[in-house]
Coordinates of C-alpha atoms and ligand atoms in Angstrom, one line a residue:
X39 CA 9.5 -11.4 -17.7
X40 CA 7.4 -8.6 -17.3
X41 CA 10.0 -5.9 -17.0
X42 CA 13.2 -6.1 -18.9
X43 CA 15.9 -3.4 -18.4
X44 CA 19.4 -3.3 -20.0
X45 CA 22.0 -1.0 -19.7
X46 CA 19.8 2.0 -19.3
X47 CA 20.6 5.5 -18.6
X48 CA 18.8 8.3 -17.8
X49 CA 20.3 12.1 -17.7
X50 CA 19.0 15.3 -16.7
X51 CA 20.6 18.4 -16.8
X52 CA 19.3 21.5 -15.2
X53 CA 20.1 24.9 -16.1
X54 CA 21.5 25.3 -12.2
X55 CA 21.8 21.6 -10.9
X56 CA 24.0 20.7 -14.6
X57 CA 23.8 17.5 -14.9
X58 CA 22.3 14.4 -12.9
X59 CA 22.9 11.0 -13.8
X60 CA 19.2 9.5 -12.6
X61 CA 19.5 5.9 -13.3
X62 CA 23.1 4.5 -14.0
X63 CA 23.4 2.0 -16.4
X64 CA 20.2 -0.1 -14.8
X65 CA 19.6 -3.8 -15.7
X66 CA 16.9 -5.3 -14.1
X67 CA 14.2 -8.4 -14.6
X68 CA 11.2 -8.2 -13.2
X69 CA 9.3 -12.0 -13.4
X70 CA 5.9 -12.5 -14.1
X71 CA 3.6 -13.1 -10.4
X72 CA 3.3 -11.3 -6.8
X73 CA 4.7 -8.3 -5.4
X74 CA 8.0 -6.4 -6.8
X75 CA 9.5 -4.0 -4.6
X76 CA 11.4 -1.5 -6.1
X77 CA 13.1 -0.3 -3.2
X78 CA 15.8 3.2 -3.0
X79 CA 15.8 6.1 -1.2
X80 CA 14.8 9.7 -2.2
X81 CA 16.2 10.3 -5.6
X82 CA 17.9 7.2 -6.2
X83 CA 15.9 7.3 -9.5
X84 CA 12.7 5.0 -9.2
X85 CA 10.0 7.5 -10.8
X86 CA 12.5 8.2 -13.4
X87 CA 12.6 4.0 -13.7
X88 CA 9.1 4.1 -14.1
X89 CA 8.4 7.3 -16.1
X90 CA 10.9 5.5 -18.5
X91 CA 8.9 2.1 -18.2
X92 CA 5.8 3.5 -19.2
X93 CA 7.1 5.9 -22.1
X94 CA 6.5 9.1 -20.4
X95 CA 10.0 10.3 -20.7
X96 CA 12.7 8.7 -23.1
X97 CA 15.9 6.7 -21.9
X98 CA 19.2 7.9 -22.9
X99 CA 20.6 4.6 -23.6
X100 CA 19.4 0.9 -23.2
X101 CA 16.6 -1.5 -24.1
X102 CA 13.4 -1.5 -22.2
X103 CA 10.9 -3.5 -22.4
X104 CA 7.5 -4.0 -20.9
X105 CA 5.3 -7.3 -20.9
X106 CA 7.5 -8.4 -24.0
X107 CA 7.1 -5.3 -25.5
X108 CA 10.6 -2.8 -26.7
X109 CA 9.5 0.6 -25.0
X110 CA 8.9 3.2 -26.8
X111 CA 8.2 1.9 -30.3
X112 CA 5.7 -1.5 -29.5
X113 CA 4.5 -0.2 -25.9
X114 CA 0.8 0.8 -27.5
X115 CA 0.4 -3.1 -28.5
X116 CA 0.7 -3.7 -23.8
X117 CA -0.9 -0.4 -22.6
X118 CA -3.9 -1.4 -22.9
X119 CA -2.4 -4.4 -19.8
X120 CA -0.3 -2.3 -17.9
X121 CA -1.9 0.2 -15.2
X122 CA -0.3 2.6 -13.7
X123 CA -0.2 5.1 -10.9
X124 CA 2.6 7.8 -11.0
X125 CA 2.7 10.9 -8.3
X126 CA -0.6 12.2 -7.3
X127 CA -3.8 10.7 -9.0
X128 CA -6.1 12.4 -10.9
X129 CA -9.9 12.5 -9.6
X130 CA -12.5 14.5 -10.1
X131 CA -13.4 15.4 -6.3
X132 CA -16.8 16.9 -6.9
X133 CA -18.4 13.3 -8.3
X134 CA -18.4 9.9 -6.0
X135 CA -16.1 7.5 -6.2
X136 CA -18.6 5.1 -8.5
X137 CA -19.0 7.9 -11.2
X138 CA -15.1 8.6 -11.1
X139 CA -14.5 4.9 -12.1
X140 CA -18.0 4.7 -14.5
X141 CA -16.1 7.9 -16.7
X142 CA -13.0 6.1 -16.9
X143 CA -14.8 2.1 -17.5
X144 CA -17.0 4.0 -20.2
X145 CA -13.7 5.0 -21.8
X146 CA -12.4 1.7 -22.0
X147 CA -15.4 0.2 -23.4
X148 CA -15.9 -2.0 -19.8
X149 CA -18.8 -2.9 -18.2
X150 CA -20.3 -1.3 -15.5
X151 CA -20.2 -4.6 -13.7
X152 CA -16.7 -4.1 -13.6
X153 CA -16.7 -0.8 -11.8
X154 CA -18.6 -2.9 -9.0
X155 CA -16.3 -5.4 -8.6
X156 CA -13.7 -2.8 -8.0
X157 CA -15.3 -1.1 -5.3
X158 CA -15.6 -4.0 -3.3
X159 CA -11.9 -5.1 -4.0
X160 CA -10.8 -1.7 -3.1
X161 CA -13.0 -1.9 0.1
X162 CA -14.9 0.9 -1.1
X163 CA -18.2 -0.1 -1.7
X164 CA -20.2 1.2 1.2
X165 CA -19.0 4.7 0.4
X166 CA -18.8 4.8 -3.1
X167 CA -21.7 7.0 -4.0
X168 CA -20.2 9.8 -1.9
X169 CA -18.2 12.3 -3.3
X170 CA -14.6 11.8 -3.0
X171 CA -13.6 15.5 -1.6
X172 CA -14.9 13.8 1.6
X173 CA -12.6 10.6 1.0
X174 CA -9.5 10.3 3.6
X175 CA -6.5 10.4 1.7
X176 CA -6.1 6.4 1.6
X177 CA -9.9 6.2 0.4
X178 CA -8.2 8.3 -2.5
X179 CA -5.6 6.5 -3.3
X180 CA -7.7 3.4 -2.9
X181 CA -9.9 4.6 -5.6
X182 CA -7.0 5.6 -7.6
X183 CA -5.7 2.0 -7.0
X184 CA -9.1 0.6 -8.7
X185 CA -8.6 3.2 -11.2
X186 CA -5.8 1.7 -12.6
X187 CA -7.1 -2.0 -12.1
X188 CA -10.2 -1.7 -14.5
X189 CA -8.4 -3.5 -17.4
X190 CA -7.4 -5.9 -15.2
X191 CA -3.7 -5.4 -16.0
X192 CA -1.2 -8.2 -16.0
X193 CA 1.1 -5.4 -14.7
X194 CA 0.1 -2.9 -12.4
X195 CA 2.8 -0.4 -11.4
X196 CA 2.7 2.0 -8.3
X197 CA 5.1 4.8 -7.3
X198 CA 5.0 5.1 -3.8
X199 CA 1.4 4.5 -3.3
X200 CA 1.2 5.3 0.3
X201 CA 3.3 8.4 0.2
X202 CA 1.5 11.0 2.5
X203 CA -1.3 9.1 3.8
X204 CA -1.4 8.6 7.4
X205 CA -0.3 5.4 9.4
X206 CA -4.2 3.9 9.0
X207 CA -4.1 4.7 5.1
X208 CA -1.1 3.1 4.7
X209 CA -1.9 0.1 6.3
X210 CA -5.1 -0.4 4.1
X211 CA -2.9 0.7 0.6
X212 CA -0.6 -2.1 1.8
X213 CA -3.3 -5.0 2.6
X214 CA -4.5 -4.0 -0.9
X215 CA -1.4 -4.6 -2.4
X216 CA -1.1 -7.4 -0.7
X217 CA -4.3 -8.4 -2.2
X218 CA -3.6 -7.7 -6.0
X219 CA -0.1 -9.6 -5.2
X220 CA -1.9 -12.4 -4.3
X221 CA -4.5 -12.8 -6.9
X222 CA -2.1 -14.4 -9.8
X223 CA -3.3 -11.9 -12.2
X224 CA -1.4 -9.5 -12.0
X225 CA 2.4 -8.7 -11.3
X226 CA 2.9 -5.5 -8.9
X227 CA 5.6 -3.3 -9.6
X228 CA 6.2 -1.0 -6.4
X229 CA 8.2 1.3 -4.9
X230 CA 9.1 2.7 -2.3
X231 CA 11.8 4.8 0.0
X232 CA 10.6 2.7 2.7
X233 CA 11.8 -0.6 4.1
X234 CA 9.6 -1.8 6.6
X235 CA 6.6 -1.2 3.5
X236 CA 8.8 -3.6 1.1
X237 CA 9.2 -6.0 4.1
X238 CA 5.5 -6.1 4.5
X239 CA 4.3 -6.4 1.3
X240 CA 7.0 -7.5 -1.2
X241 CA 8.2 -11.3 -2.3
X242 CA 11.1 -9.8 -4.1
X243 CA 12.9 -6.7 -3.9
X244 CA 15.4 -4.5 -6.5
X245 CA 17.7 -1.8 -4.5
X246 CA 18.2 1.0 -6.1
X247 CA 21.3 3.5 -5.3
X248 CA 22.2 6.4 -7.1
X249 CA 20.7 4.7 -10.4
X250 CA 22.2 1.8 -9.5
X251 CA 21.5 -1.5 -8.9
X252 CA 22.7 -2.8 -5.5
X253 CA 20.6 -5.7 -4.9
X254 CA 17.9 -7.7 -6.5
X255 CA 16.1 -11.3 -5.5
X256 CA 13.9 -13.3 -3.6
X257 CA 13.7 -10.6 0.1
X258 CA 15.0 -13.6 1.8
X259 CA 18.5 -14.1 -1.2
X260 CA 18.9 -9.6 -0.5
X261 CA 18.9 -10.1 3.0
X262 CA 21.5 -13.7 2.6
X263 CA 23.8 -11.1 0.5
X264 CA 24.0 -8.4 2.9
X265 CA 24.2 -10.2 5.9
X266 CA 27.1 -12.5 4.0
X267 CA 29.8 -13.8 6.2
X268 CA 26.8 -14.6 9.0
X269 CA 27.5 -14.1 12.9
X270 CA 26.3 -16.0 15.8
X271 CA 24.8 -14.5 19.2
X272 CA 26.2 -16.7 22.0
X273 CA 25.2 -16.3 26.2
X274 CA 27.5 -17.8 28.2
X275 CA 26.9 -17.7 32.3
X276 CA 29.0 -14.3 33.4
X277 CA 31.4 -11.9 31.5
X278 CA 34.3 -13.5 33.0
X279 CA 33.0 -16.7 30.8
X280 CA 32.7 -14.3 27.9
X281 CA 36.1 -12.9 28.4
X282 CA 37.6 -16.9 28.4
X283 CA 35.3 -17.7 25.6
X284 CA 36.5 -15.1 23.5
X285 CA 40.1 -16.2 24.1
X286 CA 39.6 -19.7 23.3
X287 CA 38.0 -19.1 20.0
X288 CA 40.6 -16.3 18.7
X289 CA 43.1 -19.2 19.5
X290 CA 41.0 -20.7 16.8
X291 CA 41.0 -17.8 14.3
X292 CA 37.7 -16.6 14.8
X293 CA 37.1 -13.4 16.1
X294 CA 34.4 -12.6 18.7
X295 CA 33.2 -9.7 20.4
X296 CA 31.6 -8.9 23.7
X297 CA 28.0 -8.6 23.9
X298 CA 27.2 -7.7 27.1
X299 CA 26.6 -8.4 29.9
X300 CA 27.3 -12.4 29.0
X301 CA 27.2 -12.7 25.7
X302 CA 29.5 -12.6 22.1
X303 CA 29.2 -11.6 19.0
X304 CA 30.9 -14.2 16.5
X305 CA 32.1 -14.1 13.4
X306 CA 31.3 -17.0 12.1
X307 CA 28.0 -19.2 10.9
X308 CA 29.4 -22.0 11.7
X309 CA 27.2 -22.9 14.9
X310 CA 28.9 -26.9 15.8
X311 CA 32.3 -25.8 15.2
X312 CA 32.0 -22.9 17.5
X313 CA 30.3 -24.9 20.1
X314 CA 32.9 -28.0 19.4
X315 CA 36.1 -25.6 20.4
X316 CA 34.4 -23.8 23.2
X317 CA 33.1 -27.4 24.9
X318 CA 36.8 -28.6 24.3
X319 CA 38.0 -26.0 26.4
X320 CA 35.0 -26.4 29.3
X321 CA 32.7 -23.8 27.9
X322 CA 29.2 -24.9 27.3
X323 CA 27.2 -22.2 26.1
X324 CA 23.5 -21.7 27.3
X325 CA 22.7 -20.4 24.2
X326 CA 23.7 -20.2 20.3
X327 CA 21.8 -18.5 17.1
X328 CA 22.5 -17.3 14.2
X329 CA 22.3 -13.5 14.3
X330 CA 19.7 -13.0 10.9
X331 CA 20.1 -9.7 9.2
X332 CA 17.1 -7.7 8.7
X333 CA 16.6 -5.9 5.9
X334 CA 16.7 -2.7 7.5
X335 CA 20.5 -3.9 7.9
X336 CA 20.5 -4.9 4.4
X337 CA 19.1 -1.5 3.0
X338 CA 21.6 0.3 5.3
X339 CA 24.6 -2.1 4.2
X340 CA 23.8 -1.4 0.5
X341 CA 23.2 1.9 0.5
X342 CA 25.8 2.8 2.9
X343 CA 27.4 6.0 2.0
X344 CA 23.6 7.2 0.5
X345 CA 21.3 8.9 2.7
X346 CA 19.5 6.6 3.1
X347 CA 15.8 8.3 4.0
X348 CA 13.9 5.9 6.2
Ligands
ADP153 N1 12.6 16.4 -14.5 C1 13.8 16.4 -13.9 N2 14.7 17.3 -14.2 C2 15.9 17.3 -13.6 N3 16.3 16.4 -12.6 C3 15.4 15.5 -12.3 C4 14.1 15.4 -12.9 N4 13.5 14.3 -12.4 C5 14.3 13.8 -11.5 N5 15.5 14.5 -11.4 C6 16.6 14.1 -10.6 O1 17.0 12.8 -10.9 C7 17.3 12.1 -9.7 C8 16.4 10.9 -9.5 O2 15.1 11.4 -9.2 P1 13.8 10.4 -9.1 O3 13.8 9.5 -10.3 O4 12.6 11.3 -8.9 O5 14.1 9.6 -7.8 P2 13.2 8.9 -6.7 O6 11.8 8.6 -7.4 O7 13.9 7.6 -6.4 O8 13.1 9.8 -5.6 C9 17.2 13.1 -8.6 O9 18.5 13.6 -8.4 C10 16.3 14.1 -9.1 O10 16.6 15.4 -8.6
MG154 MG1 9.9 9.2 -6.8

């Protein structure tokens, strides 16, 4: 595992808010490999998560631990594997891109070599000797990304990465991500308030409410929970057919309901049954499918009495 959370609890209080319970008794396991999505919206608690994760502020209550290590007390013995990028990334906008990762690879003790590798992973490499003040806003957070690659981390963790950037910058942060995910290497922990991004990017997904966990698994398992129960779309020739349809399967204890103009909504996943009592009574339907929750659905359903911000 390369994120282990029990039991913890984060609490702020504010001299006017009083107090707010951030993260909620959180347990969570992150496995080593691809992309984690850490999915909640607005103030559900995910930079707190994270600030916690990397030692920035302290946890109330609970274990934590990173890459095998207990946070705070052994997290120096991982840092060195565990990049990071938390709110708005530091750069200096006055040098170019190269020079920005040169300081911080000369820091580390890593190569230069390294610092060109980067570049071209990031997709950066044609304008990297310009100065970044004339970046767009995903060319920055691009760079930033590299930033926190260059000791090749076996986790890499990003807080809403493409927050602000326009529609063309997030879709290159995302192919990145999508990139590092891919590569083995390293384990991506990110999050985000929004679902389409996780749905893009992500091969499993944690749901945050309130501090709490509502979901966590394989996107395809989240989606399998919220949609539990399963429905099937079924057209049928006219509404009148609909209307008898209906009938014939609430005389078999399944409810249905209209989906116009010819069609129902069942409750039920249970495809050859349904199409067994309908053809007994003379009803062939013309079509049948299993109505497949998206995770839009699933957010909603889990979250649904937060806000959710989407
Ligand atoms: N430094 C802080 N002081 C007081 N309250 C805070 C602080 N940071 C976060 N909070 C509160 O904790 C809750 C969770 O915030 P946060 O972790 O930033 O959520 P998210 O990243 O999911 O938007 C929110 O209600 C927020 O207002
Ligand atoms: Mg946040």
């Amino acid at each position: 595992m390369v994120i282990e959370l029990t039991g913890v609890r984060k609490t702020y209080s504010g001299v006017r808010s009083g107090r707010t319970v951030a993260v909620d008794g959180l347990s969570l396991t992150v496995p080593r490999g691809g992309v984690h999505g850490f999915l909640g919206p607005n103030g559900s608690g995910k930079t707190t998560t994270i600030r916690i994760l990397l030692g920035l502020v302290a946890a109330d209550a609970g274990e934590v631990r990173v890459l095998g290590a207990r946070v705070p007390h052994e997290l120096a013995r991982v840092t060195g594997s565990v990049g990071a990028l938390v709110e708005s990334p530091q750069l200096f906008p006055s040098f170019s891109g190269r020079r920005n990762l040169q300081i911080l690879a000369t820091l580390a003790d890593l190569p230069a070599t390294r610092v060109d590798e980067l570049l071209e992973f990031v997709g950066l490499a044609d304008r990297a000797d310009d100065r970044v003040k004339g970046y767009s806003l995903g060319m920055r957070q691009r760079l930033a990304i590299a930033a926190a690659m260059l000791k090749s981390p076996a986790l890499l963790i990003l807080d809403e990465p493409t927050n602000g950037l326009d529609p063309a910058g997030m879709v290159e942060v995302r192919e990145l991500i999508r990139a590092l995910g891919s590569d083995g290497r390293t384990t991506v922990f990110l999050s985000s308030h929004l679902l389409a991004e996780v749905a893009a990017v992500c091969d499993a997904v944690t749901i945050l409410r309130r501090g709490q966990l509502v979901a966590s698994g394989d996107v395809a398992e989240v989606l399998a929970m919220a949609g539990g129960g399963g429905q099937l779309r079924i057209a049928l020739r006219d509404a009148d057919e609909a209307g008898r349809a209906a009938a014939v399967l609430g005389e078999h204890g399944i409810s249905a309901a209209p989906a116009p103009p010819a069609g129902l909504l069942v409750a039920s996943d249970d495809g050859a049954g349904v199409n067994a009592a309908l053809g007994a009574a003379g009803i062939w339907a013309r079509e049948l499918a299993p109505v497949r929750p998206d995770l839009e659905r699933a957010f909603l359903d889990l979250t649904a009495d937060g806000e959710a911000v989407l």
